[in-house]
Amino acid sequence: MRSTPARWTAQRLTGPDGGDLLPPAMPSAQATARANVNVALVKYWGKRDPALNLPATGSISLTLDQLSVEADVAFGGGSEDRLEIEGAPAEGEEAQRLVRFLDVVRGEAGSAARATVATRSTVPRAAGLASSAAAFAALALAASRAAGLRLEPPALSALARRGSGSAARSIFGGFVEWRRGERTDGRDSVAEPLAAAGDWDLRMVVAMTTRAPKSVSSRDGMARAAASPLYPAWVAGAEADLAEARAAIRARDLEALGTIAEHSALKMHAIGLAARPPLLYWRGATVECVHRVWALRAGGTAAFVTIDAGPQVKVLCGPADAARVAAALETVPGVERVLACAPGTGAEVLG
Ligand code: DP6
């Protein structure tokens, strides 16, 4: 393999004579990969470049076990991409987004070959959890392999980011920071691990509430948030929030990490409330879950909420408290199912 000066530069697999081992248009170059979802503790909420998914601020997340997406990608043959999600053909905007992502991979590989893609998810439908982070992390790994590229983790993270910003973080397990970066080409806007899954045993208890009618996508929500009068304060506070979360992870201090995670989530949702038109992802069950967690905390349980672009509530707590937190959330009207996840590992090639 030819080495390249920049670690994140795409490398094409080459033989001893420098020729391609896997000519890009050659059929049946295929790979399967799996990646876990992640939940942000310091949120990504705003883009400085929507085309490249470059964030306005850095973010920090925890990759979870149990909730993953597997992607098969094969290049070669056919005149158009064949795309299947959970056994059904991809359609509309979802299909276009996949094709745009495959075009990025083809661009990196110097290939015009069409792809056959199939994805399978273990994320329960009722979870209402955006599985796009896991999906694009798995796709970045499978598609780059299938195209004959061997990408270093930072380059893989940058590639996954092109599909969905938060996918940059699902390349890695455990606690992960996605750096904002400064470059306009995004090469330095990549994620890196802060602590591995096995380094700190925590739980993220996910309360799956009834699925509300179609909500606003993260992309559209972020666009709306950018015009909120609270948005400048969000950006101005990001570095301090990140520093606080980093320090808490380094010190394995749940109280400190939970406090900053809850603050980041509530601040993110406050931006939407102040936007015109307003944006509110919460339902009644969401609010009730928050109050249950606060009541537990008043009783001495170290449990902290975080909420993403939907009505689900995720609660960070220690392993010994997960059953108590789950039991409290299960009785909230509107909560359909509760799942306690431990830290999960990074994206991996399955074949
Ligand atoms: C609230 O990564 O789904 O979950 O880059 O437009 O695909 P796109 O957005 P996405 O946004 C995630 C937003 C969030 C916070 C987070 O995960 O950091």
CSV table of C-alpha atoms and ligand atoms in Angstrom, one decimal:
chain,number,residue,atom,x,y,z
A,1,MET,CA,0.0,0.0,0.0
A,2,ARG,CA,1.3,3.4,-1.0
A,3,SER,CA,1.7,5.7,2.0
A,4,THR,CA,0.5,9.3,1.7
A,5,PRO,CA,1.8,12.3,3.6
A,6,ALA,CA,-1.5,13.2,5.2
A,7,ARG,CA,-3.0,10.5,7.5
A,8,TRP,CA,-6.5,11.3,6.4
A,9,THR,CA,-5.8,11.1,2.7
A,10,ALA,CA,-7.6,8.3,0.8
A,11,GLN,CA,-5.4,5.5,-0.3
A,12,ARG,CA,-6.1,3.3,-3.2
A,13,LEU,CA,-5.0,-0.3,-2.9
A,14,THR,CA,-2.0,-0.8,-5.2
A,15,GLY,CA,0.0,-3.8,-6.3
A,16,PRO,CA,3.8,-3.9,-6.5
A,17,ASP,CA,3.9,-2.2,-9.9
A,18,GLY,CA,1.8,0.6,-8.6
A,19,GLY,CA,-1.3,-0.6,-10.5
A,20,ASP,CA,-4.6,-0.9,-8.9
A,21,LEU,CA,-5.3,-4.2,-7.1
A,22,LEU,CA,-9.0,-3.5,-7.3
A,23,PRO,CA,-9.7,-1.6,-10.5
A,24,PRO,CA,-12.6,0.7,-9.5
A,25,ALA,CA,-15.0,-0.6,-12.2
A,26,MET,CA,-14.3,-4.3,-11.5
A,27,PRO,CA,-17.4,-6.1,-10.4
A,28,SER,CA,-18.1,-7.9,-7.1
A,29,ALA,CA,-15.9,-5.8,-4.9
A,30,GLN,CA,-18.0,-6.0,-1.8
A,31,ALA,CA,-17.9,-5.4,2.0
A,32,THR,CA,-20.2,-5.6,5.0
A,33,ALA,CA,-19.7,-3.3,8.1
A,34,ARG,CA,-21.5,-2.5,11.3
A,35,ALA,CA,-21.7,0.6,13.4
A,36,ASN,CA,-23.5,1.6,16.6
A,37,VAL,CA,-25.6,4.6,17.3
A,38,ASN,CA,-24.2,7.4,19.5
A,39,VAL,CA,-25.9,9.9,21.7
A,40,ALA,CA,-24.3,13.4,22.0
A,41,LEU,CA,-23.5,14.7,25.5
A,42,VAL,CA,-22.4,18.0,24.1
A,43,LYS,CA,-24.6,18.5,21.1
A,44,TYR,CA,-23.9,19.2,17.5
A,45,TRP,CA,-26.6,21.8,16.6
A,46,GLY,CA,-25.7,24.0,13.7
A,47,LYS,CA,-23.6,23.9,10.5
A,48,ARG,CA,-21.0,26.2,9.2
A,49,ASP,CA,-21.1,24.4,5.8
A,50,PRO,CA,-24.3,22.5,5.1
A,51,ALA,CA,-22.9,20.8,1.9
A,52,LEU,CA,-19.9,19.3,3.7
A,53,ASN,CA,-21.7,18.9,7.1
A,54,LEU,CA,-19.1,21.0,8.8
A,55,PRO,CA,-20.4,21.9,12.3
A,56,ALA,CA,-20.5,25.3,13.9
A,57,THR,CA,-19.1,23.8,17.1
A,58,GLY,CA,-17.5,20.6,18.3
A,59,SER,CA,-19.5,17.9,20.0
A,60,ILE,CA,-18.9,15.0,22.4
A,61,SER,CA,-20.9,11.7,22.4
A,62,LEU,CA,-21.2,8.2,23.9
A,63,THR,CA,-21.5,5.3,21.4
A,64,LEU,CA,-24.1,2.8,22.7
A,65,ASP,CA,-24.2,-1.0,22.5
A,66,GLN,CA,-27.3,-2.9,21.2
A,67,LEU,CA,-28.4,-0.3,18.7
A,68,SER,CA,-26.5,-0.8,15.4
A,69,VAL,CA,-26.8,-0.7,11.7
A,70,GLU,CA,-25.2,-3.2,9.3
A,71,ALA,CA,-24.5,-2.2,5.7
A,72,ASP,CA,-23.6,-4.4,2.7
A,73,VAL,CA,-22.1,-2.6,-0.2
A,74,ALA,CA,-21.0,-4.1,-3.6
A,75,PHE,CA,-19.7,-2.1,-6.5
A,76,GLY,CA,-19.9,-3.1,-10.1
A,77,GLY,CA,-22.4,-3.9,-12.8
A,78,GLY,CA,-25.7,-2.2,-13.3
A,79,SER,CA,-26.5,1.2,-14.7
A,80,GLU,CA,-27.8,2.7,-11.4
A,81,ASP,CA,-27.4,2.2,-7.7
A,82,ARG,CA,-29.7,-0.4,-6.1
A,83,LEU,CA,-30.6,0.6,-2.6
A,84,GLU,CA,-32.5,-1.4,0.0
A,85,ILE,CA,-33.2,-0.3,3.6
A,86,GLU,CA,-34.6,-3.0,6.0
A,87,GLY,CA,-35.6,-5.1,3.0
A,88,ALA,CA,-37.5,-2.4,1.1
A,89,PRO,CA,-36.2,-0.2,-1.8
A,90,ALA,CA,-35.0,3.2,-0.6
A,91,GLU,CA,-37.2,6.0,-2.0
A,92,GLY,CA,-37.4,9.8,-2.3
A,93,GLU,CA,-35.1,11.9,-0.2
A,94,GLU,CA,-33.6,8.9,1.6
A,95,ALA,CA,-32.5,7.4,-1.7
A,96,GLN,CA,-31.1,10.7,-3.0
A,97,ARG,CA,-29.1,11.1,0.2
A,98,LEU,CA,-27.6,7.6,-0.2
A,99,VAL,CA,-26.7,8.2,-3.9
A,100,ARG,CA,-25.1,11.5,-3.0
A,101,PHE,CA,-23.0,9.7,-0.3
A,102,LEU,CA,-22.0,6.9,-2.8
A,103,ASP,CA,-21.0,9.7,-5.2
A,104,VAL,CA,-18.6,11.0,-2.6
A,105,VAL,CA,-17.1,7.5,-2.2
A,106,ARG,CA,-16.9,7.1,-6.0
A,107,GLY,CA,-15.2,10.5,-6.2
A,108,GLU,CA,-12.5,9.5,-3.6
A,109,ALA,CA,-12.0,6.1,-5.4
A,110,GLY,CA,-11.9,7.5,-8.9
A,111,SER,CA,-14.7,5.1,-9.9
A,112,ALA,CA,-18.0,5.3,-11.7
A,113,ALA,CA,-19.2,1.9,-10.7
A,114,ARG,CA,-22.8,1.7,-9.5
A,115,ALA,CA,-23.5,0.1,-6.1
A,116,THR,CA,-25.8,-2.4,-4.6
A,117,VAL,CA,-26.5,-1.4,-1.0
A,118,ALA,CA,-28.5,-3.1,1.8
A,119,THR,CA,-28.8,-1.9,5.4
A,120,ARG,CA,-30.3,-3.7,8.4
A,121,SER,CA,-30.9,-2.1,11.8
A,122,THR,CA,-31.3,-3.4,15.3
A,123,VAL,CA,-32.8,0.0,16.4
A,124,PRO,CA,-36.4,-0.7,17.3
A,125,ARG,CA,-38.8,1.2,15.0
A,126,ALA,CA,-40.6,2.6,18.0
A,127,ALA,CA,-37.4,4.0,19.3
A,128,GLY,CA,-37.7,7.0,17.1
A,129,LEU,CA,-33.9,7.3,17.4
A,130,ALA,CA,-32.3,8.6,14.4
A,131,SER,CA,-30.1,5.7,13.2
A,132,SER,CA,-28.5,7.8,10.5
A,133,ALA,CA,-25.3,8.1,12.5
A,134,ALA,CA,-24.9,4.4,12.7
A,135,ALA,CA,-26.1,3.9,9.1
A,136,PHE,CA,-23.6,6.3,7.6
A,137,ALA,CA,-20.7,5.2,9.7
A,138,ALA,CA,-21.4,1.5,8.6
A,139,LEU,CA,-21.8,2.7,5.0
A,140,ALA,CA,-18.6,4.7,5.1
A,141,LEU,CA,-16.7,1.7,6.2
A,142,ALA,CA,-18.4,-0.8,3.9
A,143,ALA,CA,-18.4,1.4,0.8
A,144,SER,CA,-14.9,2.6,1.1
A,145,ARG,CA,-13.7,-1.0,1.5
A,146,ALA,CA,-15.8,-2.2,-1.4
A,147,ALA,CA,-14.4,0.6,-3.5
A,148,GLY,CA,-10.8,-0.5,-2.8
A,149,LEU,CA,-10.0,2.4,-0.4
A,150,ARG,CA,-8.3,1.7,2.9
A,151,LEU,CA,-9.0,4.8,5.0
A,152,GLU,CA,-7.4,5.7,8.3
A,153,PRO,CA,-9.9,6.3,11.1
A,154,PRO,CA,-9.8,10.2,10.7
A,155,ALA,CA,-10.5,9.9,7.0
A,156,LEU,CA,-13.2,7.4,7.6
A,157,SER,CA,-14.8,9.8,10.2
A,158,ALA,CA,-14.6,12.6,7.6
A,159,LEU,CA,-16.3,10.4,5.0
A,160,ALA,CA,-19.1,9.3,7.4
A,161,ARG,CA,-19.6,13.0,8.2
A,162,ARG,CA,-20.6,13.6,4.6
A,163,GLY,CA,-23.5,11.3,5.0
A,164,SER,CA,-24.7,12.6,8.4
A,165,GLY,CA,-22.7,14.9,10.7
A,166,SER,CA,-23.2,12.7,13.8
A,167,ALA,CA,-22.0,9.7,11.8
A,168,ALA,CA,-18.4,11.0,12.1
A,169,ARG,CA,-18.6,10.0,15.8
A,170,SER,CA,-20.0,6.5,15.3
A,171,ILE,CA,-16.8,5.4,13.7
A,172,PHE,CA,-15.4,5.2,17.3
A,173,GLY,CA,-16.6,3.4,20.4
A,174,GLY,CA,-17.0,4.8,23.9
A,175,PHE,CA,-16.6,8.6,24.5
A,176,VAL,CA,-15.9,10.5,21.3
A,177,GLU,CA,-15.2,14.1,20.4
A,178,TRP,CA,-15.9,15.4,17.0
A,179,ARG,CA,-13.7,18.5,16.5
A,180,ARG,CA,-15.2,21.5,14.7
A,181,GLY,CA,-12.0,22.0,12.7
A,182,GLU,CA,-11.0,25.2,10.9
A,183,ARG,CA,-10.4,24.1,7.3
A,184,THR,CA,-13.0,24.9,4.6
A,185,ASP,CA,-12.4,21.5,3.0
A,186,GLY,CA,-13.4,19.7,6.3
A,187,ARG,CA,-10.3,17.5,6.6
A,188,ASP,CA,-9.8,18.5,10.2
A,189,SER,CA,-13.4,18.2,11.1
A,190,VAL,CA,-13.2,14.6,12.3
A,191,ALA,CA,-13.9,12.6,15.4
A,192,GLU,CA,-11.5,11.0,17.8
A,193,PRO,CA,-11.9,8.7,20.8
A,194,LEU,CA,-11.6,10.3,24.3
A,195,ALA,CA,-12.1,7.0,26.3
A,196,ALA,CA,-12.9,3.5,25.1
A,197,ALA,CA,-16.1,1.7,25.8
A,198,GLY,CA,-14.5,-0.5,28.4
A,199,ASP,CA,-12.9,2.5,30.2
A,200,TRP,CA,-15.9,3.7,32.1
A,201,ASP,CA,-19.0,1.6,32.7
A,202,LEU,CA,-22.1,3.9,32.5
A,203,ARG,CA,-25.6,3.4,31.2
A,204,MET,CA,-27.8,5.3,28.8
A,205,VAL,CA,-31.4,4.4,29.5
A,206,VAL,CA,-33.5,5.2,26.5
A,207,ALA,CA,-37.2,5.9,27.0
A,208,MET,CA,-39.0,5.3,23.7
A,209,THR,CA,-42.1,7.4,23.6
A,210,THR,CA,-45.0,7.0,21.1
A,211,ARG,CA,-43.9,8.2,17.7
A,212,ALA,CA,-45.2,11.6,17.1
A,213,PRO,CA,-46.3,12.6,13.6
A,214,LYS,CA,-43.3,13.4,11.4
A,215,SER,CA,-41.0,15.8,13.1
A,216,VAL,CA,-38.5,18.3,11.7
A,217,SER,CA,-35.3,16.7,10.5
A,218,SER,CA,-32.0,17.6,12.3
A,219,ARG,CA,-30.9,19.4,9.1
A,220,ASP,CA,-34.0,21.6,8.9
A,221,GLY,CA,-34.0,22.1,12.7
A,222,MET,CA,-30.4,23.3,12.6
A,223,ALA,CA,-31.3,25.7,9.8
A,224,ARG,CA,-34.1,27.1,11.8
A,225,ALA,CA,-32.0,27.3,15.0
A,226,ALA,CA,-29.3,29.4,13.2
A,227,ALA,CA,-31.8,32.3,13.0
A,228,SER,CA,-32.8,32.1,16.7
A,229,PRO,CA,-31.7,35.0,18.9
A,230,LEU,CA,-30.2,32.4,21.3
A,231,TYR,CA,-28.0,30.9,18.7
A,232,PRO,CA,-25.0,33.2,19.1
A,233,ALA,CA,-25.0,32.3,22.9
A,234,TRP,CA,-25.0,28.6,21.9
A,235,VAL,CA,-21.9,29.0,19.7
A,236,ALA,CA,-20.2,31.3,22.2
A,237,GLY,CA,-20.6,28.7,25.0
A,238,ALA,CA,-19.5,25.7,23.0
A,239,GLU,CA,-15.8,25.6,23.9
A,240,ALA,CA,-16.5,25.9,27.7
A,241,ASP,CA,-19.1,23.1,27.5
A,242,LEU,CA,-16.7,20.9,25.6
A,243,ALA,CA,-13.9,21.6,28.1
A,244,GLU,CA,-16.2,20.7,31.0
A,245,ALA,CA,-17.3,17.5,29.4
A,246,ARG,CA,-13.7,16.5,28.5
A,247,ALA,CA,-12.6,17.1,32.1
A,248,ALA,CA,-15.5,15.1,33.5
A,249,ILE,CA,-14.7,12.2,31.2
A,250,ARG,CA,-11.1,12.3,32.1
A,251,ALA,CA,-12.0,12.3,35.8
A,252,ARG,CA,-14.7,9.7,35.4
A,253,ASP,CA,-17.0,12.1,37.2
A,254,LEU,CA,-20.7,11.2,36.4
A,255,GLU,CA,-22.1,14.1,38.3
A,256,ALA,CA,-20.0,16.6,36.3
A,257,LEU,CA,-20.6,14.9,33.0
A,258,GLY,CA,-24.4,14.5,33.6
A,259,THR,CA,-24.7,18.1,34.6
A,260,ILE,CA,-23.0,19.5,31.4
A,261,ALA,CA,-24.9,16.9,29.2
A,262,GLU,CA,-28.2,18.0,30.6
A,263,HIS,CA,-27.3,21.6,30.2
A,264,SER,CA,-26.2,21.2,26.6
A,265,ALA,CA,-29.4,19.3,25.7
A,266,LEU,CA,-31.8,21.8,27.3
A,267,LYS,CA,-29.9,24.8,25.8
A,268,MET,CA,-30.2,23.2,22.4
A,269,HIS,CA,-33.9,22.9,22.7
A,270,ALA,CA,-34.2,26.4,24.1
A,271,ILE,CA,-32.7,27.7,20.8
A,272,GLY,CA,-35.7,26.2,19.0
A,273,LEU,CA,-38.2,27.6,21.4
A,274,ALA,CA,-36.9,31.1,20.7
A,275,ALA,CA,-36.8,30.6,16.9
A,276,ARG,CA,-39.4,32.0,14.5
A,277,PRO,CA,-41.2,29.9,13.6
A,278,PRO,CA,-40.6,28.0,16.9
A,279,LEU,CA,-39.3,24.5,17.0
A,280,LEU,CA,-40.3,22.1,19.8
A,281,TYR,CA,-39.5,18.3,19.5
A,282,TRP,CA,-40.9,17.4,22.9
A,283,ARG,CA,-44.3,15.7,23.6
A,284,GLY,CA,-46.1,15.4,26.9
A,285,ALA,CA,-44.2,12.1,27.7
A,286,THR,CA,-40.9,13.9,27.1
A,287,VAL,CA,-41.6,16.5,29.7
A,288,GLU,CA,-42.9,13.9,32.2
A,289,CYS,CA,-39.8,11.8,31.7
A,290,VAL,CA,-37.6,14.8,32.5
A,291,HIS,CA,-39.6,15.4,35.7
A,292,ARG,CA,-39.3,11.8,36.8
A,293,VAL,CA,-35.5,11.9,36.3
A,294,TRP,CA,-35.3,15.2,38.3
A,295,ALA,CA,-37.4,13.6,41.1
A,296,LEU,CA,-35.0,10.6,41.2
A,297,ARG,CA,-32.1,13.0,41.4
A,298,ALA,CA,-33.7,14.9,44.2
A,299,GLY,CA,-33.9,11.5,46.0
A,300,GLY,CA,-30.1,11.0,45.5
A,301,THR,CA,-29.9,9.0,42.2
A,302,ALA,CA,-27.2,10.4,39.9
A,303,ALA,CA,-29.3,10.5,36.6
A,304,PHE,CA,-29.3,13.1,33.9
A,305,VAL,CA,-31.4,13.6,30.8
A,306,THR,CA,-30.5,14.3,27.3
A,307,ILE,CA,-32.9,14.8,24.3
A,308,ASP,CA,-32.1,14.9,20.6
A,309,ALA,CA,-34.2,16.0,17.6
A,310,GLY,CA,-37.3,14.0,18.7
A,311,PRO,CA,-39.5,13.2,21.7
A,312,GLN,CA,-37.3,10.4,23.2
A,313,VAL,CA,-35.5,10.9,26.5
A,314,LYS,CA,-32.2,9.3,27.2
A,315,VAL,CA,-30.9,9.2,30.7
A,316,LEU,CA,-27.2,8.9,31.7
A,317,CYS,CA,-26.6,7.1,35.0
A,318,GLY,CA,-24.4,4.5,36.7
A,319,PRO,CA,-24.9,0.8,36.0
A,320,ALA,CA,-26.2,0.2,39.6
A,321,ASP,CA,-29.0,2.8,39.0
A,322,ALA,CA,-30.1,1.7,35.5
A,323,ALA,CA,-32.9,-0.6,36.7
A,324,ARG,CA,-34.3,2.1,39.0
A,325,VAL,CA,-34.2,4.7,36.3
A,326,ALA,CA,-35.8,2.3,33.8
A,327,ALA,CA,-38.6,1.4,36.2
A,328,ALA,CA,-39.4,5.1,36.8
A,329,LEU,CA,-39.5,5.8,33.1
A,330,GLU,CA,-41.6,2.7,32.2
A,331,THR,CA,-44.6,4.1,34.2
A,332,VAL,CA,-44.7,7.4,32.4
A,333,PRO,CA,-47.8,7.5,30.2
A,334,GLY,CA,-46.8,7.4,26.5
A,335,VAL,CA,-43.5,5.5,27.1
A,336,GLU,CA,-43.7,2.3,25.1
A,337,ARG,CA,-40.4,0.7,25.9
A,338,VAL,CA,-37.3,1.3,27.9
A,339,LEU,CA,-33.8,0.0,27.0
A,340,ALA,CA,-30.6,0.4,29.0
A,341,CYS,CA,-27.5,0.6,26.9
A,342,ALA,CA,-23.9,0.3,27.9
A,343,PRO,CA,-21.0,2.0,26.1
A,344,GLY,CA,-20.6,0.4,22.7
A,345,THR,CA,-17.6,-0.2,20.4
A,346,GLY,CA,-16.6,1.5,17.1
A,347,ALA,CA,-17.5,0.6,13.5
A,348,GLU,CA,-16.1,-2.8,12.3
A,349,VAL,CA,-15.8,-4.7,9.1
A,350,LEU,CA,-17.8,-8.0,9.2
A,351,GLY,CA,-16.7,-9.4,5.8
B,1,DP6,C1,-29.6,16.6,17.9
B,1,DP6,O1,-26.1,14.3,12.5
B,1,DP6,O2,-28.6,13.8,12.3
B,1,DP6,O3,-28.7,14.5,17.4
B,1,DP6,O4,-25.6,16.3,9.8
B,1,DP6,O5,-27.9,17.0,9.1
B,1,DP6,O6,-27.3,14.6,9.2
B,1,DP6,P1,-27.1,15.9,9.8
B,1,DP6,O7,-27.6,15.9,11.3
B,1,DP6,P2,-27.5,14.8,12.4
B,1,DP6,O8,-27.8,15.7,13.7
B,1,DP6,C2,-27.7,15.2,15.0
B,1,DP6,C3,-28.3,16.3,15.9
B,1,DP6,C4,-28.4,15.8,17.3
B,1,DP6,C5,-27.2,16.2,18.2
B,1,DP6,C6,-26.0,15.3,18.0
B,1,DP6,O9,-26.1,14.1,17.6
B,1,DP6,O10,-24.9,15.9,18.2
